Short mmCIF file of C-alpha atoms (C1' of nucleotides) in Angstrom, two decimals:
data_model
loop_
_atom_site.label_atom_id
_atom_site.label_comp_id
_atom_site.label_asym_id
_atom_site.label_seq_id
_atom_site.Cartn_x
_atom_site.Cartn_y
_atom_site.Cartn_z
CA UNK Y 1 -16.09 -27.41 -24.23
CA UNK Y 2 -16.24 -26.45 -20.56
CA UNK Y 3 -14.08 -28.30 -18.07
CA UNK Y 4 -13.15 -28.26 -14.41
CA UNK Y 5 -10.56 -29.90 -12.16
CA UNK Y 6 -11.06 -30.51 -8.44
CA UNK Y 7 -9.04 -32.24 -5.75
CA UNK Y 8 -12.04 -33.52 -3.80
CA UNK Y 9 -10.07 -35.01 -0.85
CA UNK Y 10 -12.38 -38.05 -0.52
CA UNK Y 11 -15.24 -38.35 -2.97
CA UNK Y 12 -17.19 -40.22 -0.31
CA UNK Y 13 -17.10 -37.15 1.94
CA UNK Y 14 -17.40 -34.65 -0.93
CA UNK Y 15 -20.06 -36.27 -3.14
CA UNK Y 16 -22.87 -33.93 -2.05
CA UNK Y 17 -20.68 -30.93 -2.92
CA UNK Y 18 -19.68 -32.46 -6.24
CA UNK Y 19 -23.33 -33.10 -7.12
CA UNK Y 20 -24.16 -29.52 -6.12
CA UNK Y 21 -21.32 -28.22 -8.33
CA UNK Y 22 -22.42 -30.26 -11.35
CA UNK Y 23 -25.92 -28.90 -10.83
CA UNK Y 24 -24.88 -25.31 -11.46
CA UNK Y 25 -21.44 -25.24 -13.08
CA UNK Y 26 -22.55 -26.49 -16.50
CA UNK Y 27 -19.28 -28.36 -17.13
CA UNK Y 28 -18.90 -30.93 -19.86
CA UNK Y 29 -15.97 -32.66 -18.18
CA UNK Y 30 -14.98 -32.78 -14.51
CA UNK Y 31 -11.58 -34.20 -13.53
CA UNK Y 32 -11.25 -35.22 -9.88
CA UNK Y 33 -8.25 -36.14 -7.75
CA UNK Y 34 -7.86 -37.76 -4.34
CA UNK Y 35 -11.11 -39.70 -4.55
CA UNK Y 36 -9.71 -42.04 -1.85
CA UNK Y 37 -11.95 -44.83 -3.13
CA UNK Y 38 -11.58 -48.34 -4.46
CA UNK Y 39 -12.94 -48.81 -7.97
CA UNK Y 40 -15.72 -50.94 -6.46
CA UNK Y 41 -16.85 -48.06 -4.22
CA UNK Y 42 -16.96 -45.39 -6.94
CA UNK Y 43 -20.47 -43.86 -7.17
CA UNK Y 44 -20.98 -44.20 -10.93
CA UNK Y 45 -24.77 -44.09 -10.54
CA UNK Y 46 -24.73 -40.71 -8.79
CA UNK Y 47 -22.95 -39.23 -11.82
CA UNK Y 48 -25.13 -41.10 -14.31
CA UNK Y 49 -28.18 -39.57 -12.67
CA UNK Y 50 -26.77 -36.15 -13.58
CA UNK Y 51 -25.97 -37.19 -17.14
CA UNK Y 52 -22.25 -37.97 -16.77
CA UNK Y 53 -20.30 -41.06 -17.75
CA UNK Y 54 -17.44 -41.79 -15.40
CA UNK Y 55 -14.12 -43.58 -15.25
CA UNK Y 56 -12.20 -44.11 -12.02
CA UNK Y 57 -8.68 -45.27 -11.28
CA UNK Y 58 -8.48 -45.86 -7.55
CA UNK Y 59 -6.61 -47.79 -4.93
CA UNK Y 60 -8.60 -47.14 -1.75
CA UNK Y 61 -7.32 -45.14 1.15
CA UNK Y 62 -5.13 -42.68 -0.77
CA UNK Y 63 -4.92 -41.02 -4.18
CA UNK Y 64 -7.45 -42.02 -6.84
CA UNK Y 65 -8.39 -40.07 -10.00
CA UNK Y 66 -11.63 -39.92 -11.97
CA UNK Y 67 -13.15 -38.26 -15.03
CA UNK Y 68 -16.84 -37.46 -15.40
CA UNK Y 69 -17.99 -36.50 -18.90
CA UNK Y 70 -21.30 -35.67 -20.55
CA UNK Y 71 -19.67 -35.47 -24.02
CA UNK Y 72 -18.48 -39.07 -24.31
CA UNK Y 73 -15.76 -41.08 -22.62
CA UNK Y 74 -13.53 -43.28 -24.80
CA UNK Y 75 -9.96 -44.57 -25.12
CA UNK Y 76 -9.52 -44.91 -21.36
CA UNK Y 77 -6.00 -45.40 -20.02
CA UNK Y 78 -4.77 -45.59 -16.44
CA UNK Y 79 -1.24 -45.19 -15.12
CA UNK Y 80 1.97 -45.10 -17.16
CA UNK Y 81 1.58 -48.59 -18.63
CA UNK Y 82 4.20 -51.31 -18.85
CA UNK Y 83 6.85 -49.48 -20.85
CA UNK Y 84 7.69 -46.83 -18.26
CA UNK Y 85 9.06 -47.13 -14.73
CA UNK Y 86 6.60 -45.50 -12.30
CA UNK Y 87 8.45 -43.69 -9.48
CA UNK Y 88 5.31 -44.18 -7.34
CA UNK Y 89 4.39 -47.75 -8.28
CA UNK Y 90 0.91 -48.89 -7.36
CA UNK Y 91 -0.41 -45.39 -6.71
CA UNK Y 92 -3.48 -44.26 -8.67
CA UNK Y 93 -2.39 -40.87 -10.03
CA UNK Y 94 -3.21 -40.78 -13.76
CA UNK Y 95 -6.34 -41.47 -15.77
CA UNK Y 96 -6.85 -40.45 -19.39
CA UNK Y 97 -9.80 -40.50 -21.76
CA UNK Y 98 -11.11 -38.89 -24.93
CA UNK Y 99 -14.13 -36.68 -24.25
CA UNK Y 100 -15.83 -34.65 -26.95
CA UNK Y 101 -12.83 -34.86 -29.26
CA UNK Y 102 -10.36 -33.72 -26.59
CA UNK Y 103 -7.75 -36.03 -25.07
CA UNK Y 104 -7.96 -35.51 -21.32
CA UNK Y 105 -5.13 -36.46 -19.00
CA UNK Y 106 -6.09 -36.15 -15.34
CA UNK Y 107 -3.18 -36.02 -12.87
CA UNK Y 108 -2.63 -36.20 -9.15
CA UNK Y 109 1.05 -35.29 -8.96
CA UNK Y 110 2.87 -36.55 -5.83
CA UNK Y 111 3.15 -33.96 -3.06
CA UNK Y 112 6.89 -34.27 -2.47
CA UNK Y 113 6.66 -33.52 1.26
CA UNK Y 114 10.12 -32.05 2.03
CA UNK Y 115 12.68 -30.65 -0.42
CA UNK Y 116 15.38 -33.24 -1.21
CA UNK Y 117 13.46 -36.03 0.53
CA UNK Y 118 13.04 -39.32 -1.29
CA UNK Y 119 9.41 -38.28 -1.91
CA UNK Y 120 10.56 -35.01 -3.51
CA UNK Y 121 13.12 -36.76 -5.73
CA UNK Y 122 10.44 -39.20 -6.90
CA UNK Y 123 7.97 -36.32 -7.47
CA UNK Y 124 10.45 -34.80 -9.94
CA UNK Y 125 10.98 -38.21 -11.54
CA UNK Y 126 7.19 -38.73 -11.74
CA UNK Y 127 6.76 -35.46 -13.65
CA UNK Y 128 9.56 -36.44 -16.03
CA UNK Y 129 8.01 -39.87 -16.57
CA UNK Y 130 4.59 -38.29 -17.12
CA UNK Y 131 6.00 -36.15 -19.92
CA UNK Y 132 7.61 -39.24 -21.49
CA UNK Y 133 4.22 -40.96 -21.31
CA UNK Y 134 2.53 -37.88 -22.82
CA UNK Y 135 5.08 -37.72 -25.63
CA UNK Y 136 4.56 -41.41 -26.43
CA UNK Y 137 0.77 -41.08 -26.42
CA UNK Y 138 0.19 -37.70 -28.05
CA UNK Y 139 1.48 -35.19 -30.54
CA UNK Y 140 1.58 -31.51 -29.67
CA UNK Y 141 -0.75 -31.01 -32.66
CA UNK Y 142 -3.47 -33.07 -30.92
CA UNK Y 143 -6.22 -31.47 -28.87
CA UNK Y 144 -4.94 -32.49 -25.44
CA UNK Y 145 -5.65 -31.12 -21.97
CA UNK Y 146 -3.33 -32.22 -19.16
CA UNK Y 147 -5.15 -31.12 -16.03
CA UNK Y 148 -5.15 -31.76 -12.35
CA UNK Y 149 -3.42 -31.25 -9.03
CA UNK Y 150 0.17 -30.56 -10.09
CA UNK Y 151 1.37 -29.68 -6.58
CA UNK Y 152 3.58 -27.06 -8.26
CA UNK Y 153 3.03 -23.29 -8.32
CA UNK Y 154 4.47 -22.28 -11.72
CA UNK Y 155 5.75 -18.84 -10.64
CA UNK Y 156 6.03 -16.53 -7.62
CA UNK Y 157 2.84 -14.77 -8.70
CA UNK Y 158 1.05 -18.04 -7.97
CA UNK Y 159 1.63 -17.99 -4.20
CA UNK Y 160 0.34 -15.55 -1.60
CA UNK Y 161 3.84 -14.68 -0.35
CA UNK Y 162 6.90 -16.06 -2.08
CA UNK Y 163 9.04 -15.34 1.00
CA UNK Y 164 6.84 -17.67 3.04
CA UNK Y 165 7.72 -20.59 0.75
CA UNK Y 166 11.51 -20.35 0.82
CA UNK Y 167 12.79 -23.85 1.44
CA UNK Y 168 9.40 -25.44 0.72
CA UNK Y 169 8.22 -27.79 -1.95
CA UNK Y 170 5.82 -26.69 -4.73
CA UNK Y 171 7.96 -23.64 -5.66
CA UNK Y 172 11.50 -24.94 -6.21
CA UNK Y 173 13.31 -24.29 -9.50
CA UNK Y 174 13.45 -28.04 -10.20
CA UNK Y 175 9.67 -28.43 -9.83
CA UNK Y 176 9.00 -25.33 -11.93
CA UNK Y 177 11.41 -26.61 -14.56
CA UNK Y 178 9.08 -29.60 -15.05
CA UNK Y 179 6.23 -27.19 -15.85
CA UNK Y 180 8.51 -25.27 -18.24
CA UNK Y 181 9.37 -28.57 -19.94
CA UNK Y 182 5.68 -29.25 -20.55
CA UNK Y 183 5.35 -25.76 -22.02
CA UNK Y 184 8.34 -26.43 -24.27
CA UNK Y 185 6.64 -29.66 -25.36
CA UNK Y 186 3.66 -27.59 -26.50
CA UNK Y 187 1.29 -27.06 -23.58
CA UNK Y 188 0.02 -23.70 -22.37
CA UNK Y 189 -1.12 -22.78 -18.87
CA UNK Y 190 -4.72 -21.89 -19.77
CA UNK Y 191 -5.29 -19.81 -16.64
CA UNK Y 192 -2.34 -17.55 -17.47
CA UNK Y 193 -3.58 -17.26 -21.03
CA UNK Y 194 -6.79 -15.72 -19.70
CA UNK Y 195 -5.31 -13.85 -16.71
CA UNK Y 196 -1.71 -13.05 -17.73
CA UNK Y 197 -0.86 -10.72 -14.83
CA UNK Y 198 -3.48 -11.26 -12.14
CA UNK Y 199 -2.14 -12.20 -8.73
CA UNK Y 200 -4.03 -13.34 -5.63
CA UNK Y 201 -6.00 -15.92 -7.61
CA UNK Y 202 -5.49 -19.38 -6.13
CA UNK Y 203 -6.77 -22.95 -6.27
CA UNK Y 204 -5.61 -24.24 -2.88
CA UNK Y 205 -5.55 -22.96 0.69
CA UNK Y 206 -4.07 -25.08 3.45
CA UNK Y 207 -6.82 -25.85 5.95
CA UNK Y 208 -4.44 -26.21 8.87
CA UNK Y 209 -3.79 -22.58 9.78
CA UNK Y 210 -6.88 -20.65 8.77
CA UNK Y 211 -5.15 -20.02 5.45
CA UNK Y 212 -8.42 -19.81 3.51
CA UNK Y 213 -9.76 -17.05 5.71
CA UNK Y 214 -6.50 -15.11 5.35
CA UNK Y 215 -6.46 -15.80 1.59
CA UNK Y 216 -3.07 -17.46 1.98
CA UNK Y 217 -3.38 -19.54 -1.17
CA UNK Y 218 -1.45 -21.15 -3.98
CA UNK Y 219 -2.28 -21.86 -7.63
CA UNK Y 220 -1.18 -25.48 -7.88
CA UNK Y 221 -4.10 -26.99 -9.83
CA UNK Y 222 -3.47 -26.39 -13.52
CA UNK Y 223 -5.13 -26.77 -16.90
CA UNK Y 224 -2.36 -27.25 -19.45
CA UNK Y 225 -3.64 -27.31 -23.03
CA UNK Y 226 -2.09 -27.93 -26.42
CA UNK Y 227 -2.06 -25.30 -29.17
CA UNK Y 228 -5.32 -26.32 -30.89
CA UNK Y 229 -7.11 -25.75 -27.55
CA UNK Y 230 -5.14 -22.66 -26.56
CA UNK Y 231 -6.21 -21.02 -29.82
CA UNK Y 232 -9.86 -21.90 -29.27
"C1'" DA T 1 3.49 -22.62 18.98
"C1'" DT T 2 8.37 -28.21 14.34
"C1'" DG T 3 1.70 -25.18 15.33
"C1'" DG T 4 -3.06 -25.94 12.69
"C1'" DT T 5 -7.34 -29.58 10.49
"C1'" DT T 6 -9.39 -33.11 7.48
"C1'" DG T 7 -10.21 -37.83 6.01
"C1'" DA T 8 -9.37 -42.75 5.90
"C1'" DT T 9 -8.74 -49.35 5.58
"C1'" DG T 10 -7.49 -44.57 11.88
"C1'" DT T 11 -4.84 -45.34 18.22
"C1'" DT T 12 -1.26 -43.45 12.45
"C1'" DC T 13 -0.52 -41.70 7.96
"C1'" DA T 14 -0.79 -38.26 4.31
"C1'" DA T 15 -1.67 -33.75 3.10
#
DNA sequence: ATGGTTGATGTTCAA
């Protein structure tokens, strides 16, 4: 099983790049976030032409999550369902499906904007609710991969300069505690399993200040896997 | 430089 996660920041704008990636990356499952599409506008045929089934949970201008799989796509679920109170109601931030015997959960975690803002408080609540949803849906003994744009850097090693993030979201103890809670539930940060001590390896660079060219990055897109997958 | 740039249902919002 080979998987990838990608915040595409508009699938309409990024589709040629996504098609290019699928052409060489040899992934079985691709989880995408920020498609910024309605369900009606999702380009299912473009993925089918490359051999991938797709499911999309979108709302239009913002958010939107999708899974493309060439190893089957079953048991689709979107959102937290009726039994849980969504701190970001109406926003398309979770889609789940079984692909090749693995339960995939694809997340676009709220950004949080400013520490202690209403958006930040609801980001923390969203992560707590997501774990409640996960616990209701899955056992830690299942093969489950909870992947996506977490908008949290799990540790200082995951940002280019921890001093530069003092007072910022993505690195606060409360946000990191939500990642720890998922680990206590039974998930493992797959990247850290493979690269336990490597720094300067990131998944996101802000495009507003030439951060990519200065390698001012953060590792905020995560692949969290249960024990049966972590052992594999 | 409370900056910078990208994308969308854009003359504003979210990131």
